[in-house]
Amino acid sequence: APPPAGPADGEPADAWWNGAVFYEVFVRSFKDSDGDGKGDLAGLVEKLDYLNDGDPATDGDLAVDALWLMPVFESPSYHGYDVVDYEAIEQDYGTSADLDALLAAAHARGMKVIVDLVLNHTSSQHPWFVDSASSPASAHRDWFVWSATDPAWGQPWNPTGESWHPLNGAFYYGVFWSGMPDLNYRTAAVREEAKRIAAHWLGRGVDGFRLDAVRHLYETGAGPGQSDAPETFTFLRDFSAHVRSAKPGATLVGEVWADTATIARYY
């Protein structure tokens, strides 16, 4: 791969995220506003003064510069990393209006807000996958990765784990587990949908994204071929440019836990 062009392809050294204090929030366990035993967005709004009261002269808050929200989109799981609707807020957390209220309240205090965006895979309950699995001729068939036979790859971190899963006479690829089928980024419509979703939330006021599992967007074979494929870097450069064209100053944080040389390629 060619050497990096500079800090995130020439981004300014004084970008707002340089030196910023980010506070990661698992909304479900943070603050319950309605007594149902589950944290929610309204509860997070109630506690924003604890994180940053918007007054630099006070010292009773944590002086947080930015919030990172772990997944807040509709999901069947408590953690939210298997999304069923990228444009709907998890019902346990509240409504779309609640997210708007959080963004407005955070911005009024000088805080930015980034959200987890899970692009590598969806939930097996996502309508795209349900349609994909319904027939080899379905409209979304090539939105996921299918094989007529079992390639029998292990997981990159666990060679005895299964990353191909049987369904309806074929096998689909899900590097994490059967409930999280991997999207097929070799399909142009998938790449464009990822960019559209990002632009949608940037337009709603989100200041950027933490990109989950992006080392695995493309796969070329078992083992090392399941991470850091050349096409992954090509897509992320395109995606990054799209994000910043939609909202100058938006930031992206990639989950690329690896050795320093690998991380440097993503940077």
mmCIF file of C-alpha atoms in Angstrom:
data_model
loop_
_atom_site.group_PDB
_atom_site.id
_atom_site.type_symbol
_atom_site.label_atom_id
_atom_site.label_comp_id
_atom_site.label_asym_id
_atom_site.label_seq_id
_atom_site.Cartn_x
_atom_site.Cartn_y
_atom_site.Cartn_z
ATOM 1 C CA ALA A 1 0.000 0.000 0.000
ATOM 2 C CA PRO A 2 1.229 3.569 -0.631
ATOM 3 C CA PRO A 3 2.345 5.542 2.420
ATOM 4 C CA PRO A 4 -0.252 7.761 4.093
ATOM 5 C CA ALA A 5 -0.624 11.234 2.569
ATOM 6 C CA GLY A 6 -0.415 12.840 6.015
ATOM 7 C CA PRO A 7 -2.648 13.116 9.071
ATOM 8 C CA ALA A 8 -5.915 11.650 7.808
ATOM 9 C CA ASP A 9 -5.158 12.780 4.262
ATOM 10 C CA GLY A 10 -4.188 16.331 5.063
ATOM 11 C CA GLU A 11 -6.714 17.216 7.760
ATOM 12 C CA PRO A 12 -5.761 20.332 9.776
ATOM 13 C CA ALA A 13 -3.545 19.808 12.798
ATOM 14 C CA ASP A 14 -5.879 22.042 14.825
ATOM 15 C CA ALA A 15 -9.002 19.931 14.133
ATOM 16 C CA TRP A 16 -11.424 20.006 17.061
ATOM 17 C CA TRP A 17 -10.845 16.372 18.014
ATOM 18 C CA ASN A 18 -7.103 16.807 18.556
ATOM 19 C CA GLY A 19 -6.725 16.908 22.313
ATOM 20 C CA ALA A 20 -10.460 16.573 22.916
ATOM 21 C CA VAL A 21 -11.745 14.497 25.849
ATOM 22 C CA PHE A 22 -14.227 11.904 24.582
ATOM 23 C CA TYR A 23 -16.642 10.187 26.979
ATOM 24 C CA GLU A 24 -17.967 6.831 25.804
ATOM 25 C CA VAL A 25 -21.578 6.204 26.832
ATOM 26 C CA PHE A 26 -23.422 2.885 26.923
ATOM 27 C CA VAL A 27 -26.840 4.518 27.053
ATOM 28 C CA ARG A 28 -28.573 1.445 28.488
ATOM 29 C CA SER A 29 -26.519 1.566 31.691
ATOM 30 C CA PHE A 30 -26.023 5.331 32.132
ATOM 31 C CA LYS A 31 -29.198 7.065 33.386
ATOM 32 C CA ASP A 32 -32.826 5.896 33.465
ATOM 33 C CA SER A 33 -35.269 8.794 33.132
ATOM 34 C CA ASP A 34 -38.575 6.918 33.290
ATOM 35 C CA GLY A 35 -38.057 4.172 35.867
ATOM 36 C CA ASP A 36 -38.218 1.205 33.499
ATOM 37 C CA GLY A 37 -34.771 0.009 34.585
ATOM 38 C CA LYS A 38 -33.060 0.924 31.311
ATOM 39 C CA GLY A 39 -30.918 3.922 30.602
ATOM 40 C CA ASP A 40 -32.203 6.205 27.870
ATOM 41 C CA LEU A 41 -31.406 9.329 25.884
ATOM 42 C CA ALA A 42 -33.588 11.528 28.066
ATOM 43 C CA GLY A 43 -31.626 10.335 31.090
ATOM 44 C CA LEU A 44 -28.372 11.236 29.375
ATOM 45 C CA VAL A 45 -29.713 14.741 28.729
ATOM 46 C CA GLU A 46 -30.567 15.031 32.433
ATOM 47 C CA LYS A 47 -26.920 14.381 33.349
ATOM 48 C CA LEU A 48 -25.178 16.524 30.751
ATOM 49 C CA ASP A 49 -24.219 19.167 33.320
ATOM 50 C CA TYR A 50 -22.277 16.438 35.129
ATOM 51 C CA LEU A 51 -20.303 15.843 31.939
ATOM 52 C CA ASN A 52 -19.995 19.461 30.814
ATOM 53 C CA ASP A 53 -22.119 22.328 32.114
ATOM 54 C CA GLY A 54 -21.039 24.630 29.299
ATOM 55 C CA ASP A 55 -19.251 27.079 31.611
ATOM 56 C CA PRO A 56 -15.439 26.935 31.459
ATOM 57 C CA ALA A 57 -15.250 28.925 34.706
ATOM 58 C CA THR A 58 -16.762 26.109 36.777
ATOM 59 C CA ASP A 59 -14.938 23.014 37.978
ATOM 60 C CA GLY A 60 -17.831 20.810 39.098
ATOM 61 C CA ASP A 61 -18.154 18.901 35.831
ATOM 62 C CA LEU A 62 -15.896 16.457 33.968
ATOM 63 C CA ALA A 63 -15.089 18.955 31.175
ATOM 64 C CA VAL A 64 -16.019 16.439 28.489
ATOM 65 C CA ASP A 65 -15.539 17.767 24.956
ATOM 66 C CA ALA A 66 -17.358 15.042 23.024
ATOM 67 C CA LEU A 67 -19.726 12.155 23.617
ATOM 68 C CA TRP A 68 -19.324 8.810 21.874
ATOM 69 C CA LEU A 69 -22.623 6.963 21.947
ATOM 70 C CA MET A 70 -22.384 3.207 21.652
ATOM 71 C CA PRO A 71 -25.050 1.882 19.226
ATOM 72 C CA VAL A 72 -28.379 3.683 19.514
ATOM 73 C CA PHE A 73 -30.129 2.269 16.431
ATOM 74 C CA GLU A 74 -32.908 -0.312 16.573
ATOM 75 C CA SER A 75 -31.542 -3.756 17.453
ATOM 76 C CA PRO A 76 -32.773 -7.022 18.985
ATOM 77 C CA SER A 77 -29.727 -7.205 21.286
ATOM 78 C CA TYR A 78 -28.905 -5.307 24.467
ATOM 79 C CA HIS A 79 -25.625 -4.079 22.977
ATOM 80 C CA GLY A 80 -27.004 -2.872 19.651
ATOM 81 C CA TYR A 81 -24.187 -4.023 17.393
ATOM 82 C CA ASP A 82 -26.645 -6.007 15.244
ATOM 83 C CA VAL A 83 -28.782 -3.316 13.639
ATOM 84 C CA VAL A 84 -32.242 -3.903 12.169
ATOM 85 C CA ASP A 85 -32.912 -0.270 11.168
ATOM 86 C CA TYR A 86 -30.154 2.301 10.655
ATOM 87 C CA GLU A 87 -32.624 5.185 10.685
ATOM 88 C CA ALA A 88 -34.618 4.284 13.820
ATOM 89 C CA ILE A 89 -33.614 4.854 17.428
ATOM 90 C CA GLU A 90 -33.647 1.816 19.726
ATOM 91 C CA GLN A 91 -37.071 1.924 21.407
ATOM 92 C CA ASP A 92 -35.570 1.232 24.850
ATOM 93 C CA TYR A 93 -33.592 4.466 24.472
ATOM 94 C CA GLY A 94 -36.431 6.703 23.352
ATOM 95 C CA THR A 95 -37.334 8.362 20.080
ATOM 96 C CA SER A 96 -35.789 10.251 17.230
ATOM 97 C CA ALA A 97 -36.921 13.453 18.960
ATOM 98 C CA ASP A 98 -34.989 12.390 22.065
ATOM 99 C CA LEU A 99 -31.811 12.152 20.020
ATOM 100 C CA ASP A 100 -32.502 15.588 18.551
ATOM 101 C CA ALA A 101 -32.900 16.938 22.092
ATOM 102 C CA LEU A 102 -29.597 15.362 23.139
ATOM 103 C CA LEU A 103 -27.753 16.804 20.157
ATOM 104 C CA ALA A 104 -29.174 20.271 20.798
ATOM 105 C CA ALA A 105 -28.375 20.159 24.525
ATOM 106 C CA ALA A 106 -24.853 18.844 23.957
ATOM 107 C CA HIS A 107 -24.087 21.405 21.267
ATOM 108 C CA ALA A 108 -25.394 24.188 23.495
ATOM 109 C CA ARG A 109 -22.733 23.171 26.021
ATOM 110 C CA GLY A 110 -20.007 23.101 23.397
ATOM 111 C CA MET A 111 -19.900 19.303 23.198
ATOM 112 C CA LYS A 112 -19.726 17.258 20.005
ATOM 113 C CA VAL A 113 -21.537 13.926 19.606
ATOM 114 C CA ILE A 114 -20.370 10.925 17.589
ATOM 115 C CA VAL A 115 -22.279 7.666 17.309
ATOM 116 C CA ASP A 116 -21.316 4.068 16.687
ATOM 117 C CA LEU A 117 -22.006 3.144 13.059
ATOM 118 C CA VAL A 118 -21.829 -0.590 12.391
ATOM 119 C CA LEU A 119 -21.065 -0.931 8.692
ATOM 120 C CA ASN A 120 -19.496 -4.391 8.553
ATOM 121 C CA HIS A 121 -22.657 -6.346 9.288
ATOM 122 C CA THR A 122 -26.344 -6.129 10.132
ATOM 123 C CA SER A 123 -28.620 -8.197 12.309
ATOM 124 C CA SER A 124 -29.867 -11.441 10.756
ATOM 125 C CA GLN A 125 -33.296 -9.902 11.420
ATOM 126 C CA HIS A 126 -32.613 -6.866 9.233
ATOM 127 C CA PRO A 127 -35.073 -6.747 6.297
ATOM 128 C CA TRP A 128 -32.150 -6.663 3.866
ATOM 129 C CA PHE A 129 -30.867 -9.997 5.115
ATOM 130 C CA VAL A 130 -34.311 -11.560 5.413
ATOM 131 C CA ASP A 131 -34.859 -10.751 1.737
ATOM 132 C CA SER A 132 -31.336 -11.831 0.801
ATOM 133 C CA ALA A 133 -31.853 -15.226 2.407
ATOM 134 C CA SER A 134 -35.254 -15.766 0.828
ATOM 135 C CA SER A 135 -34.019 -16.686 -2.641
ATOM 136 C CA PRO A 136 -30.875 -16.634 -4.812
ATOM 137 C CA ALA A 137 -32.870 -14.312 -7.075
ATOM 138 C CA SER A 138 -33.871 -11.835 -4.355
ATOM 139 C CA ALA A 139 -33.181 -8.131 -4.768
ATOM 140 C CA HIS A 140 -30.782 -8.097 -1.814
ATOM 141 C CA ARG A 141 -29.053 -11.409 -2.480
ATOM 142 C CA ASP A 142 -25.718 -9.811 -3.318
ATOM 143 C CA TRP A 143 -25.935 -7.384 -0.391
ATOM 144 C CA PHE A 144 -24.502 -10.231 1.678
ATOM 145 C CA VAL A 145 -21.813 -12.828 1.007
ATOM 146 C CA TRP A 146 -23.139 -16.237 -0.046
ATOM 147 C CA SER A 147 -21.550 -19.527 -1.095
ATOM 148 C CA ALA A 148 -23.157 -22.664 -2.482
ATOM 149 C CA THR A 149 -20.700 -24.735 -0.428
ATOM 150 C CA ASP A 150 -19.074 -24.218 2.958
ATOM 151 C CA PRO A 151 -15.651 -22.539 2.583
ATOM 152 C CA ALA A 152 -15.055 -23.540 6.240
ATOM 153 C CA TRP A 153 -13.027 -20.501 7.269
ATOM 154 C CA GLY A 154 -12.386 -19.991 10.931
ATOM 155 C CA GLN A 155 -12.536 -16.583 12.567
ATOM 156 C CA PRO A 156 -9.356 -14.481 12.291
ATOM 157 C CA TRP A 157 -9.014 -14.419 16.088
ATOM 158 C CA ASN A 158 -10.306 -17.977 16.611
ATOM 159 C CA PRO A 159 -9.462 -20.505 13.876
ATOM 160 C CA THR A 160 -11.846 -23.055 15.414
ATOM 161 C CA GLY A 161 -14.753 -20.597 15.301
ATOM 162 C CA GLU A 162 -17.235 -20.592 12.425
ATOM 163 C CA SER A 163 -17.596 -17.691 10.028
ATOM 164 C CA TRP A 164 -19.797 -19.401 7.399
ATOM 165 C CA HIS A 165 -23.323 -20.364 8.403
ATOM 166 C CA PRO A 166 -25.862 -22.652 6.674
ATOM 167 C CA LEU A 167 -29.266 -21.301 5.669
ATOM 168 C CA ASN A 168 -31.795 -22.331 3.043
ATOM 169 C CA GLY A 169 -29.397 -24.582 1.160
ATOM 170 C CA ALA A 170 -26.461 -22.175 1.054
ATOM 171 C CA PHE A 171 -23.882 -20.620 3.373
ATOM 172 C CA TYR A 172 -23.564 -16.955 4.331
ATOM 173 C CA TYR A 173 -20.542 -15.191 5.772
ATOM 174 C CA GLY A 174 -20.754 -13.699 9.270
ATOM 175 C CA VAL A 175 -17.308 -13.267 10.767
ATOM 176 C CA PHE A 176 -18.604 -12.573 14.287
ATOM 177 C CA TRP A 177 -21.532 -15.005 14.537
ATOM 178 C CA SER A 178 -24.580 -16.226 12.671
ATOM 179 C CA GLY A 179 -26.709 -13.372 14.035
ATOM 180 C CA MET A 180 -24.480 -10.786 12.355
ATOM 181 C CA PRO A 181 -24.200 -11.487 8.603
ATOM 182 C CA ASP A 182 -21.501 -9.453 6.876
ATOM 183 C CA LEU A 183 -22.566 -6.950 4.247
ATOM 184 C CA ASN A 184 -21.006 -7.387 0.814
ATOM 185 C CA TYR A 185 -19.063 -4.234 0.008
ATOM 186 C CA ARG A 186 -18.248 -5.485 -3.468
ATOM 187 C CA THR A 187 -21.861 -4.568 -4.274
ATOM 188 C CA ALA A 188 -22.044 -0.912 -5.290
ATOM 189 C CA ALA A 189 -25.516 -0.478 -3.776
ATOM 190 C CA VAL A 190 -24.165 -1.446 -0.347
ATOM 191 C CA ARG A 191 -21.354 1.096 -0.555
ATOM 192 C CA GLU A 192 -23.786 3.808 -1.602
ATOM 193 C CA GLU A 193 -26.236 2.905 1.165
ATOM 194 C CA ALA A 194 -23.481 3.171 3.774
ATOM 195 C CA LYS A 195 -22.663 6.650 2.526
ATOM 196 C CA ARG A 196 -26.333 7.660 2.404
ATOM 197 C CA ILE A 197 -26.900 6.537 6.009
ATOM 198 C CA ALA A 198 -23.858 8.486 7.165
ATOM 199 C CA ALA A 199 -25.020 11.635 5.382
ATOM 200 C CA HIS A 200 -28.489 11.234 6.883
ATOM 201 C CA TRP A 201 -27.195 11.330 10.460
ATOM 202 C CA LEU A 202 -24.683 14.074 9.757
ATOM 203 C CA GLY A 203 -27.579 16.099 8.427
ATOM 204 C CA ARG A 204 -29.438 15.439 11.665
ATOM 205 C CA GLY A 205 -26.600 16.980 13.661
ATOM 206 C CA VAL A 206 -24.261 14.112 14.518
ATOM 207 C CA ASP A 207 -20.615 15.203 14.452
ATOM 208 C CA GLY A 208 -19.039 11.970 13.279
ATOM 209 C CA PHE A 209 -18.897 8.240 13.743
ATOM 210 C CA ARG A 210 -17.015 5.490 15.480
ATOM 211 C CA LEU A 211 -16.761 2.808 12.789
ATOM 212 C CA ASP A 212 -17.143 -0.665 14.231
ATOM 213 C CA ALA A 213 -15.202 -3.653 12.854
ATOM 214 C CA VAL A 214 -13.938 -1.855 9.749
ATOM 215 C CA ARG A 215 -10.920 -4.147 9.433
ATOM 216 C CA HIS A 216 -13.344 -6.792 8.157
ATOM 217 C CA LEU A 217 -15.317 -4.910 5.489
ATOM 218 C CA TYR A 218 -13.826 -7.037 2.701
ATOM 219 C CA GLU A 219 -12.569 -10.594 2.798
ATOM 220 C CA THR A 220 -10.316 -12.336 0.290
ATOM 221 C CA GLY A 221 -9.791 -15.702 1.972
ATOM 222 C CA ALA A 222 -9.365 -17.466 5.275
ATOM 223 C CA GLY A 223 -7.177 -16.184 8.094
ATOM 224 C CA PRO A 224 -5.228 -13.051 7.107
ATOM 225 C CA GLY A 225 -7.589 -12.551 4.159
ATOM 226 C CA GLN A 226 -10.415 -11.761 6.568
ATOM 227 C CA SER A 227 -8.840 -8.489 7.739
ATOM 228 C CA ASP A 228 -7.248 -5.394 6.196
ATOM 229 C CA ALA A 229 -7.952 -6.205 2.543
ATOM 230 C CA PRO A 230 -6.712 -3.606 0.016
ATOM 231 C CA GLU A 231 -10.316 -2.870 -0.974
ATOM 232 C CA THR A 232 -11.091 -1.892 2.616
ATOM 233 C CA PHE A 233 -8.643 1.010 2.442
ATOM 234 C CA THR A 234 -10.029 2.083 -0.929
ATOM 235 C CA PHE A 235 -13.573 2.161 0.407
ATOM 236 C CA LEU A 236 -12.652 3.977 3.620
ATOM 237 C CA ARG A 237 -10.876 6.733 1.691
ATOM 238 C CA ASP A 238 -14.012 7.185 -0.404
ATOM 239 C CA PHE A 239 -16.280 6.998 2.637
ATOM 240 C CA SER A 240 -14.136 9.485 4.550
ATOM 241 C CA ALA A 241 -14.228 11.981 1.700
ATOM 242 C CA HIS A 242 -18.002 11.556 1.452
ATOM 243 C CA VAL A 243 -18.485 12.156 5.177
ATOM 244 C CA ARG A 244 -16.464 15.356 5.113
ATOM 245 C CA SER A 245 -18.184 16.601 1.993
ATOM 246 C CA ALA A 246 -21.511 16.070 3.765
ATOM 247 C CA LYS A 247 -20.282 17.812 6.936
ATOM 248 C CA PRO A 248 -16.911 19.557 6.978
ATOM 249 C CA GLY A 249 -15.285 18.961 10.332
ATOM 250 C CA ALA A 250 -16.941 15.603 10.944
ATOM 251 C CA THR A 251 -14.606 13.052 12.480
ATOM 252 C CA LEU A 252 -14.228 9.308 12.055
ATOM 253 C CA VAL A 253 -12.792 6.888 14.608
ATOM 254 C CA GLY A 254 -11.998 3.417 13.303
ATOM 255 C CA GLU A 255 -12.020 0.258 15.389
ATOM 256 C CA VAL A 256 -8.733 -1.055 14.024
ATOM 257 C CA TRP A 257 -7.126 -2.654 17.074
ATOM 258 C CA ALA A 258 -3.988 -4.220 15.619
ATOM 259 C CA ASP A 259 -0.234 -3.831 15.449
ATOM 260 C CA THR A 260 1.177 -0.351 14.916
ATOM 261 C CA ALA A 261 2.015 -0.892 11.253
ATOM 262 C CA THR A 262 -1.572 -1.917 10.481
ATOM 263 C CA ILE A 263 -3.058 0.961 12.449
ATOM 264 C CA ALA A 264 -0.779 3.386 10.591
ATOM 265 C CA ARG A 265 -2.228 2.278 7.255
ATOM 266 C CA TYR A 266 -5.720 3.197 8.422
ATOM 267 C CA TYR A 267 -4.526 6.518 9.802
#
